[in-house]
Coordinates of C-alpha atoms in Angstrom, one line a residue:
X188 CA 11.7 7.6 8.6
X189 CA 13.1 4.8 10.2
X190 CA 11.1 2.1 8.0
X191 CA 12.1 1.2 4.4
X192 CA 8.8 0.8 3.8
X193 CA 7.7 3.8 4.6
X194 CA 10.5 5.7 3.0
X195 CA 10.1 3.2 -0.3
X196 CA 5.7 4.1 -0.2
X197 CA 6.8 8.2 0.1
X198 CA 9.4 7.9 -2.6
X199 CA 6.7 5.8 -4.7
X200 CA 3.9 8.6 -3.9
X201 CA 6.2 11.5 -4.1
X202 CA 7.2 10.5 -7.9
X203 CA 3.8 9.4 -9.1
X204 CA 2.9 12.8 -7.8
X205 CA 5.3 14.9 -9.2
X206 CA 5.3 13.7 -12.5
X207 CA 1.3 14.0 -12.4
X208 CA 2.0 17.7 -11.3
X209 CA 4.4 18.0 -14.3
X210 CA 2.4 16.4 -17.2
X211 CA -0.7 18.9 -15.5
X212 CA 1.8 21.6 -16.1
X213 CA 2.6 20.6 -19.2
X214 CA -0.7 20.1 -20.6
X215 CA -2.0 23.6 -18.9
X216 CA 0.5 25.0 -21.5
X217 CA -0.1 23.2 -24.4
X218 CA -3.8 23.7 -23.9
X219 CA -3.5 27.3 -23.3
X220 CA -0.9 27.2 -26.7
X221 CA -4.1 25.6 -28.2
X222 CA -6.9 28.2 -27.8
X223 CA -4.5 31.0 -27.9
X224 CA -3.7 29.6 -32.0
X225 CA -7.2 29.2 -32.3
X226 CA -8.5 32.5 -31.1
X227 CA -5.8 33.7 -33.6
X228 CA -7.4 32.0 -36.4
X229 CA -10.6 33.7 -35.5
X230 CA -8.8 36.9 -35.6
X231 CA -7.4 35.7 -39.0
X232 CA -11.0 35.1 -40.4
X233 CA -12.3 38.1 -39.4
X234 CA -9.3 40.1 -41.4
X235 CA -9.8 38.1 -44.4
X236 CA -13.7 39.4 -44.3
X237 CA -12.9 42.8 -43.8
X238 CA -10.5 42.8 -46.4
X239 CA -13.0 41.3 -48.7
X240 CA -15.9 43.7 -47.6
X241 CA -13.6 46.9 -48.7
X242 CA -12.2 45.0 -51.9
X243 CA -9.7 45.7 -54.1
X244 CA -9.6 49.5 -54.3
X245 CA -10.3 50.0 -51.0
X246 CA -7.0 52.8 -51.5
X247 CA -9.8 55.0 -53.5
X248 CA -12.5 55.1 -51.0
X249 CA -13.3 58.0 -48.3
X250 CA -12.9 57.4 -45.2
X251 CA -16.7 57.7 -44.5
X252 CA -17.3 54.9 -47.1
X253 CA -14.5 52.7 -45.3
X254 CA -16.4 53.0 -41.9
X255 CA -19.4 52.2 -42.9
X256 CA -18.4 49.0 -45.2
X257 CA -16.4 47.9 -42.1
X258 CA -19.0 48.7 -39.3
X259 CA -21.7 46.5 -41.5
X260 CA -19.8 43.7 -41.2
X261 CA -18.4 44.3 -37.9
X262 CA -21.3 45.0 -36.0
X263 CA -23.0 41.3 -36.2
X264 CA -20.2 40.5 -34.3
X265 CA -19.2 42.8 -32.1
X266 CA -19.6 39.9 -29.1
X267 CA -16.9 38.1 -30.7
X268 CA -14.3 40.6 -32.1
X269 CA -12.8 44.3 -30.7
X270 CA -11.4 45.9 -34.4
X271 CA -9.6 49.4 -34.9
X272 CA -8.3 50.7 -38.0
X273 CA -5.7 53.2 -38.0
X274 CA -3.9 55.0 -40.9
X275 CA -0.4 56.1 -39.6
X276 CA 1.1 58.2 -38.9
X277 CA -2.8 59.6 -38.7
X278 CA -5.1 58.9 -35.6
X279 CA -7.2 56.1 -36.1
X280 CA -9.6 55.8 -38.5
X281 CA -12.0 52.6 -36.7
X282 CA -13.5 51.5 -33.5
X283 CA -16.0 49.1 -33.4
X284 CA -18.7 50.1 -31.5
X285 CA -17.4 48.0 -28.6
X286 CA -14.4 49.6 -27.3
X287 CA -16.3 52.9 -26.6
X288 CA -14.1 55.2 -28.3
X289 CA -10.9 52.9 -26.4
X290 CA -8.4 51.9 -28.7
X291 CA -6.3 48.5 -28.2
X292 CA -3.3 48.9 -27.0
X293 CA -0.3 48.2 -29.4
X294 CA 2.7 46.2 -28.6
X295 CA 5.9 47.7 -31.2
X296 CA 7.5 44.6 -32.5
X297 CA 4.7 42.0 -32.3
X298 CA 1.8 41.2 -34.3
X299 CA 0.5 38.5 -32.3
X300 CA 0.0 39.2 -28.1
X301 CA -2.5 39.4 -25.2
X302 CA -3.1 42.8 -23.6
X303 CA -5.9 44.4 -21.2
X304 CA -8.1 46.7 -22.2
X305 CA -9.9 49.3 -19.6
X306 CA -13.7 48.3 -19.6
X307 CA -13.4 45.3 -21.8
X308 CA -10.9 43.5 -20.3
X309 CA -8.0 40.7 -21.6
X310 CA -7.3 40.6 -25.3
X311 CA -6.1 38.3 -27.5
X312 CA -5.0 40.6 -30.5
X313 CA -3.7 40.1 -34.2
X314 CA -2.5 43.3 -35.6
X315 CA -2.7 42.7 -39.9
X316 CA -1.0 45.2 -42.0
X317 CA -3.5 46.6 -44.8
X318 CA -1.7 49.4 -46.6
X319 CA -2.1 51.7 -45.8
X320 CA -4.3 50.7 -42.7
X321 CA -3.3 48.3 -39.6
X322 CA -6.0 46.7 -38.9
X323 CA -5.9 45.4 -35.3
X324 CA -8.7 42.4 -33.9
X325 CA -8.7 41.4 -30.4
X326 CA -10.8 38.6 -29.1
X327 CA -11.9 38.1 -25.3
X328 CA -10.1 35.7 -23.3
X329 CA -12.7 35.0 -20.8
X330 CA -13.9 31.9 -22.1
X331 CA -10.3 30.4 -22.7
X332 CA -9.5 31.8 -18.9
X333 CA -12.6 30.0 -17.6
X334 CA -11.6 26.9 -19.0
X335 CA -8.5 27.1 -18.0
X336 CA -9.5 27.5 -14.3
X337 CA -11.9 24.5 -14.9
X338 CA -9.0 22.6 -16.0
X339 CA -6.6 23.7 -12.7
X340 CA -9.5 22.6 -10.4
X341 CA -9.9 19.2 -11.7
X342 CA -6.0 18.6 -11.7
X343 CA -5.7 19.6 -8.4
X344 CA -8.5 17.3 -7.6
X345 CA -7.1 14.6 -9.6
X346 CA -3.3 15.7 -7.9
X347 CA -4.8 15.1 -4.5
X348 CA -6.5 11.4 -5.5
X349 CA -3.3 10.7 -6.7
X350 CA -1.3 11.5 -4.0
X351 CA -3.8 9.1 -1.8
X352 CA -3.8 6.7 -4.3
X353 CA -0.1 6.6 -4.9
X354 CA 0.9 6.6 -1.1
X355 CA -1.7 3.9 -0.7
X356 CA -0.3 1.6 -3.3
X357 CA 3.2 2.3 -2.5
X358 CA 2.9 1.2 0.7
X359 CA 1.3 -2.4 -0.6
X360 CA 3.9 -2.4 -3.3
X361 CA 7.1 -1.8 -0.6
X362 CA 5.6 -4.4 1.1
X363 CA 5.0 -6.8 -1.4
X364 CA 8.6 -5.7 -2.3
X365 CA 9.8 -6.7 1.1
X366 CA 8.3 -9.5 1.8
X367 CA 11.3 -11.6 0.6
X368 CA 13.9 -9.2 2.7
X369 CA 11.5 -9.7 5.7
X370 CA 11.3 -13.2 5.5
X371 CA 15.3 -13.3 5.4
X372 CA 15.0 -11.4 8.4
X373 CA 13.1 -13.7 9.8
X374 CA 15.1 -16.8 9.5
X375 CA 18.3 -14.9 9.9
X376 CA 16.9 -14.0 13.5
X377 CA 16.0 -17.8 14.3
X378 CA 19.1 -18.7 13.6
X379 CA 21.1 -18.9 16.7
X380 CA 24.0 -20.8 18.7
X381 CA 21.5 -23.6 18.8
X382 CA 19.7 -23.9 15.6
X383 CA 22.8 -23.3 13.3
X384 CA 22.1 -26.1 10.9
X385 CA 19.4 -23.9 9.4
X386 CA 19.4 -21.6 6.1
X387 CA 17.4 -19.5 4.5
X388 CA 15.4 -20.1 1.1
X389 CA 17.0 -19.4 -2.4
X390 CA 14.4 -17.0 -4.3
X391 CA 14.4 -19.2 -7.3
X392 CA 15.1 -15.8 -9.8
X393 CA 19.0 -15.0 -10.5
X394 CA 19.0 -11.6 -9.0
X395 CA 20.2 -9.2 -6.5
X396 CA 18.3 -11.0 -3.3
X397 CA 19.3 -14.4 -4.7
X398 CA 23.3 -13.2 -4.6
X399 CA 22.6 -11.5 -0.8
X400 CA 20.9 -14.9 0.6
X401 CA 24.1 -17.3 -1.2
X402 CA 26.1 -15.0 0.7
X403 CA 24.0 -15.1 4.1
X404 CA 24.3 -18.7 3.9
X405 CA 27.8 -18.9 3.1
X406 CA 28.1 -16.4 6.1
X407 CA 26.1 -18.9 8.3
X408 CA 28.0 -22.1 6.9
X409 CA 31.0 -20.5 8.0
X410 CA 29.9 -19.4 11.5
X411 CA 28.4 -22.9 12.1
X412 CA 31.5 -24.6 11.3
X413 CA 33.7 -22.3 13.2
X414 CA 31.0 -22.9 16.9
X415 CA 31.2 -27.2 16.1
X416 CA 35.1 -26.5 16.1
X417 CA 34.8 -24.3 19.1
X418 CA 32.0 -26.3 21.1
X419 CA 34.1 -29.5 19.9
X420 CA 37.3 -28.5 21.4
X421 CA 35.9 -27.2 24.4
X422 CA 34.6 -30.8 24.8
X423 CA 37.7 -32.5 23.7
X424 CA 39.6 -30.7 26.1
X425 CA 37.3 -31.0 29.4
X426 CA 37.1 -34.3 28.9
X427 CA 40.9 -35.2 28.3
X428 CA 41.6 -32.7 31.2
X429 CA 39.9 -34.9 33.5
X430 CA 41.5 -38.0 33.5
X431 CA 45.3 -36.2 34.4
X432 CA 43.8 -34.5 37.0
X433 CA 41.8 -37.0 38.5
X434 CA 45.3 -38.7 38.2
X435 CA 47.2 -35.9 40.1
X436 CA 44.4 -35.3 42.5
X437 CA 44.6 -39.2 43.4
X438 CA 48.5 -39.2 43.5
X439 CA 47.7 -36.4 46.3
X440 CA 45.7 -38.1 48.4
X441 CA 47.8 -41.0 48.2
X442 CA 50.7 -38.7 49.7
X443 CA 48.2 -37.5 52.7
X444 CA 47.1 -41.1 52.8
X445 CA 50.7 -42.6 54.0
X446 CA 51.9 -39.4 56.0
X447 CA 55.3 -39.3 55.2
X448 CA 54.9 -35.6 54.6
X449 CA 56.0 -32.5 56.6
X450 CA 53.5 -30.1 58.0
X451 CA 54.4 -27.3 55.4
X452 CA 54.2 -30.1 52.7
X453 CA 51.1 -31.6 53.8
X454 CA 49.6 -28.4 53.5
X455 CA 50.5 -27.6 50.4
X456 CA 49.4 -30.8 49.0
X457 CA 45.8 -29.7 50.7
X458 CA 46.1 -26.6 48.8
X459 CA 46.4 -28.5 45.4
X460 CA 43.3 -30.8 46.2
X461 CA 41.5 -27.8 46.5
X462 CA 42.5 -25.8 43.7
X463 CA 41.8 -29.7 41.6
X464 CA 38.3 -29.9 42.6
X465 CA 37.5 -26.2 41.6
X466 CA 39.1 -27.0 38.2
X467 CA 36.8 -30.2 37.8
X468 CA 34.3 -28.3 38.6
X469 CA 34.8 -25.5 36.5
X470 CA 35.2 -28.0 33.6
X471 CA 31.9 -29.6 34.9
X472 CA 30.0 -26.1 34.6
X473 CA 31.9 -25.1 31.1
X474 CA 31.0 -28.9 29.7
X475 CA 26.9 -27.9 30.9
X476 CA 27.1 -24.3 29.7
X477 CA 28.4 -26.0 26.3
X478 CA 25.6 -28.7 25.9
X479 CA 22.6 -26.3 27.1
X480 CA 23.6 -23.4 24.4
X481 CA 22.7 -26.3 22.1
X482 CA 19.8 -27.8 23.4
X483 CA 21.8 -31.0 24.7
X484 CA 20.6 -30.7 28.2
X485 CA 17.0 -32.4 28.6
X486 CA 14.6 -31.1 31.3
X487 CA 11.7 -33.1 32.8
X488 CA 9.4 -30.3 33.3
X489 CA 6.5 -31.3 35.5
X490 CA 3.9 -28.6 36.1
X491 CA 3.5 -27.4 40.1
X492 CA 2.6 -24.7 42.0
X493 CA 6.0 -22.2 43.0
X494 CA 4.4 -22.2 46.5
X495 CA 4.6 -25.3 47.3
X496 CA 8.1 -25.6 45.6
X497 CA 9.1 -22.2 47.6
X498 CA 8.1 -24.2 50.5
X499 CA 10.2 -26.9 50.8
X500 CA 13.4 -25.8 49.6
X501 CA 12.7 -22.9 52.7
X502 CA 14.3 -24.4 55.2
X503 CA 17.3 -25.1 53.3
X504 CA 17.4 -21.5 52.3
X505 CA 17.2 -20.1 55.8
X506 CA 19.8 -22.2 57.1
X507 CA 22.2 -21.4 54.8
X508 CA 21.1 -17.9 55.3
X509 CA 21.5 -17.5 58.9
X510 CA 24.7 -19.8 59.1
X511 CA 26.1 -16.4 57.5
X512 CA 24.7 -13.8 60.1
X513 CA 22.4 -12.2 57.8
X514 CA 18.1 -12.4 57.7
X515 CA 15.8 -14.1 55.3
X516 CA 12.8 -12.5 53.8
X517 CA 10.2 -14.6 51.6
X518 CA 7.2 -13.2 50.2
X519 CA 4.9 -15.0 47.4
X520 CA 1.5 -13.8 45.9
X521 CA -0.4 -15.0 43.6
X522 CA -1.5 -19.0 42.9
X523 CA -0.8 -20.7 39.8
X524 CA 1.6 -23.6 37.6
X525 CA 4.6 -23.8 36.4
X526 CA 6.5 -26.1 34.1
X527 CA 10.0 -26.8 35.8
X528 CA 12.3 -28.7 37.2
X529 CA 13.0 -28.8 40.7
X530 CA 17.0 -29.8 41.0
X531 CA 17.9 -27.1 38.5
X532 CA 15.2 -24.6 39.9
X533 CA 16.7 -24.8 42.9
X534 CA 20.3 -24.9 42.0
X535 CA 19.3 -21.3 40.6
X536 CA 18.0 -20.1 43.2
X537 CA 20.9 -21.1 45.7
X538 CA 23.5 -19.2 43.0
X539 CA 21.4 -16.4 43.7
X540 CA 21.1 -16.5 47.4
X541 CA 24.8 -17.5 47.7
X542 CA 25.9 -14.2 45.8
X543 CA 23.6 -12.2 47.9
X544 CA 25.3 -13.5 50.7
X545 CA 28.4 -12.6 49.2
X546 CA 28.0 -9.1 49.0
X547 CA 25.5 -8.3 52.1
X548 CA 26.7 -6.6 55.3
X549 CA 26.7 -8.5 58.6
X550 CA 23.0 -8.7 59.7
X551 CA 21.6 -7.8 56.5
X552 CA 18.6 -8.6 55.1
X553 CA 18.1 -10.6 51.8
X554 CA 14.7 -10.3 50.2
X555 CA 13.0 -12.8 48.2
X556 CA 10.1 -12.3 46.4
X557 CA 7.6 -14.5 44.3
X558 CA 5.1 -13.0 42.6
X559 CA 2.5 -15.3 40.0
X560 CA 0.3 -13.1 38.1
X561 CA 0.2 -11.7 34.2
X562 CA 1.3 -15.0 32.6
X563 CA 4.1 -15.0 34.2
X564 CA 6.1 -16.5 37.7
X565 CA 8.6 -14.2 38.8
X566 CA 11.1 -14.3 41.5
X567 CA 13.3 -11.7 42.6
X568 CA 16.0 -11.7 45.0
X569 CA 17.3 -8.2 46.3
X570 CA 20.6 -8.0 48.9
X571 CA 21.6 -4.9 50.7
X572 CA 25.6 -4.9 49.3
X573 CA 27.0 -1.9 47.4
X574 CA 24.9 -3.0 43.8
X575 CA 26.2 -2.3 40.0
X576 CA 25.8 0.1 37.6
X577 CA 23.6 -0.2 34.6
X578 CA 26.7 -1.3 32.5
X579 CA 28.0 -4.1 35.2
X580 CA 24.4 -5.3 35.0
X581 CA 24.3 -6.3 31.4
X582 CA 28.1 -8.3 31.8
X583 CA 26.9 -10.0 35.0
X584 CA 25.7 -12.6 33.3
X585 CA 28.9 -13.5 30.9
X586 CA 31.2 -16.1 31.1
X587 CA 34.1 -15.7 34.3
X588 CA 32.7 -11.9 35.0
X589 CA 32.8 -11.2 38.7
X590 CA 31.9 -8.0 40.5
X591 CA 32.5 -6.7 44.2
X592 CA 35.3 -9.2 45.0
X593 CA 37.1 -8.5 48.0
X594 CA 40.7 -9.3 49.2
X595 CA 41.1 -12.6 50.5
X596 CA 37.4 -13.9 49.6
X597 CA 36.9 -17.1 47.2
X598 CA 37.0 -16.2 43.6
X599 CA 34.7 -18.7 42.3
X600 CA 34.5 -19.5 38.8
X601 CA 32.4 -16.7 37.9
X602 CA 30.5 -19.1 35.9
X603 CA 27.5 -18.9 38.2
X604 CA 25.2 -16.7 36.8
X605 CA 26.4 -18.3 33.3
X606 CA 24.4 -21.4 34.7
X607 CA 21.7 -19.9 36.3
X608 CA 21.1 -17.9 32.6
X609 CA 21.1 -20.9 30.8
X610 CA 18.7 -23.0 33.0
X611 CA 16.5 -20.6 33.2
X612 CA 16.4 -20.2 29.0
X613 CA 15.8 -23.8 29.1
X614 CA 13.0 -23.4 31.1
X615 CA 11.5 -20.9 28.2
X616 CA 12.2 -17.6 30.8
X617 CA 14.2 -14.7 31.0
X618 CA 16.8 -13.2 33.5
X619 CA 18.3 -10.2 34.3
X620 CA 19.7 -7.8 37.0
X621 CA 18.8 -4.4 38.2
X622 CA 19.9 -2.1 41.0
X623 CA 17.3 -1.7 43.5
X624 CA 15.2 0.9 43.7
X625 CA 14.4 1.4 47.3
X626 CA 18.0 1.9 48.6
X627 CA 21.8 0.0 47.9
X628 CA 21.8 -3.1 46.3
X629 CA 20.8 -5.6 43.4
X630 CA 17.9 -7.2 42.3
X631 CA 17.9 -10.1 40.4
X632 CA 14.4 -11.7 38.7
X633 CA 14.0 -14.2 36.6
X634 CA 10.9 -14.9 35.0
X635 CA 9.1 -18.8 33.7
X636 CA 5.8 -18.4 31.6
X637 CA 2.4 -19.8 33.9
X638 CA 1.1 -23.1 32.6
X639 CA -2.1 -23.5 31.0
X640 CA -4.7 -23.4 34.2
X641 CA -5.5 -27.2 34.9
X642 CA -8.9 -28.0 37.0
X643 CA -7.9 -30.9 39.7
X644 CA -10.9 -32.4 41.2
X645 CA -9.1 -31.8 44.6
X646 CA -7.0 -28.6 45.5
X647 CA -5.1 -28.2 48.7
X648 CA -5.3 -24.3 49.2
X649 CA -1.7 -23.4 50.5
X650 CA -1.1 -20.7 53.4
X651 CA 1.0 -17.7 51.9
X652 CA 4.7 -17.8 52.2
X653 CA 5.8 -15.6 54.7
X654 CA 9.0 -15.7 57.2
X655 CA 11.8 -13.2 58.5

């Protein structure tokens, strides 16, 4: 079982159970111990009025006067008691009138034992030495078996309302149990890269869960210092990085500015321009990434409609789209709000398009797709390149991880998709990447929650979105 609570309500149930079936066990034999001592002590009694009935010479008297003494006072209970007399090494000299001529059967070295008798059935016999007679008195066990057999049943009923019992209030025990571990769970799960500064609650008793949350916390204090250090220097550095390159990067121009260069050199001097504004704006992206994992970006989220968002950034899309040689698909169903922003929104949704464009052949066809329905708006766009396997798909979305590259083509920064994750988490959604299903490629949706449905006195009913 893969829940402690389960496994800690079986153990619970399992143990209640067993010990019930052990003390059942244990009181079967002591009651059986019970009735078996006092059937003997009716055997006993019995002896001590047969021995009285013959008295003291009973040496002297004929064996005609013996049975007759005995069978008067045997035959009132011959329901109760089974009684032969022998006389070794003679035959015997007795049988009560309810074995039928049977004698009992004799065990050599006890005087005390339970044996079966044809016709008459289980025995428990005392054999009582007389001399120069054994006397031997057996007394049915029915009675003691029935009650025995009464006594089975209702432990076995008893067993099986235990078991219920004991499985029911193991399971509300483990839970109550847990309830502390769960709620550590709990808070140790909110605590992320953006909500650091919070700790779990000290049980207020000394004991083993009060040691495990001082060390959880002391675990969290740690990590939190070591991401301020981290986030901090990452900061510190972008920002004094700036300055000397916007220095170098102005010393440059200036160089191109009073052409006093050669060719070659001028070129060169291009080159490093270049390669300076990718590095600002690598720091740019890093310095956004850093402040959104915390929360330090603020969005102004106004509710609209994706259509009518879809719509206007369109022509933009297709542009840069067919600038490139390949085709532009859009597709959107469904009608209602969304809480966004539009600049980040669409900066998403150009990182997107641009690495579709990336890996798509010449005249290929990029598909984007809106869909509103569920709760949910999502947007998918799917390109026709050679795609990534499950594994890529998980990393695409890491910091400076690039797939597909070819020789010669612009690295990027590979923090692209970084970005797009992180606005899109600020929005309250969810991203992710898929190979297609229909054929070659990659599909990547995001998804933003729908906003509560809000009744405007006037609605413009928009014409679906629809274009190759």
């Amino acid at each position: 079982m893969k829940s402690l609570r389960a496994r800690i309500g079986l153990w619970y149930a399992m143990s209640a159970t067993i010990t019930l079936a052990v003390l059942f066990v244990v009181g079967y034999l002591l009651l059986e111990t019970y009735i078996q001592r006092d059937l003997d002590f009716l055997n006993k009694t019995e002896f001590e009025q047969i021995r009285a009935r013959l008295g003291t010479d009973y040496r002297a008297l004929t064996p005609q006067i013996v049975d007759r003494r005995i069978r008067e006072t045997t035959n009132y209970a011959s329901v109760l008691f089974y009684i032969n007399i022998d006389q070794p090494p003679h035959d015997i000299l007795f049988y009560s009138n309810n074995l039928d001529g049977t004698p009992i059967p004799d065990v050599p070295g006890k005087h005390v034992y339970n044996t079966f008798v044809p016709g008459v059935g289980e025995l428990r016999v005392g054999e009582f030495i007389m001399p120069p007679f054994d006397v031997t008195i057996g007394t049915p066990t029915r009675q003691m078996r029935q009650g025995l057999t009464a006594y089975i049943e209702v432990c076995i009923a008893l067993w099986t309302i235990m078991l219920l019992t004991s499985g029911l209030i193991g399971i509300a025990t483990s839970r109550l149990i847990l309830r502390p571990v769960r709620m550590i769970g709990e808070t140790a799960n909110r605590i992320r890269s953006d909500n650091l500064a919070e700790r779990i609650a000290v049980p207020s008793g000394k004991d083993e869960l009060f040691d495990l949350v001082r060390l959880l916390n002391q675990m969290f204090d740690r990590l939190e210092a070591s991401f301020r250090q981290a986030r901090q220097f990452s900061e510190e550095v972008s920002h004094e990085l700036k300055t000397p390159l916007s220095l170098v990067r102005l010393h440059a121009e200036r160089l191109l500015v009073e052409g006093r260069l050669e060719r070659r050199h001028e070129d060169a001097v291009l080159v490093q321009i270049d390669e300076l504004a990718r590095i600002n704006q690598m720091i740019d992206e890093l310095l956004f990434i850093s402040r959104a994992e915390v929360n330090g970006v603020k969005l102004n989220l106004v509710n609209q409609h994706p259509e009518h968002f879809l719509r206007s950034i369109e022509p933009d899309l297709r542009a840069l789209v067919e600038h490139r040689g390949r085709c532009l698909c859009c597709v959107h169903h469904g009608d209602g709000l969304v809480a966004m922003e539009e600049k980040w929104l669409r900066q998403v949704i150009f990182n997107l398009l641009t690495n579709a464009l990336r890996v798509s052949p010449p005249n290929g066809t990029i598909v984007m797709k809106s869909i509103v329905g569920d709760g949910n708006w999502c947007l998918s766009i799917e390109d026709e390149g050679p795609g990534l396997t499950e594994e890529q798909c998980r990393r695409v979305f890491d910091r400076f991880v690039r797939f597909n590259v070819q020789a010669g083509e612009d690295q990027g920064s590979g923090l692209g998709l970084t970005i797009c994750r992180s606005i899109i988490e600020l929005h309250g959604g969810s991203i992710r990447a898929q190979p297609r299903e229909d054929g070659p490629g990659l599909r990547v949706s995001f998804e933003l929650p729908v906003a509560p449905p809000v009744i405007e006195p006037s609605q413009v009913v928009a014409q679906p979105l629809l274009g190759i």
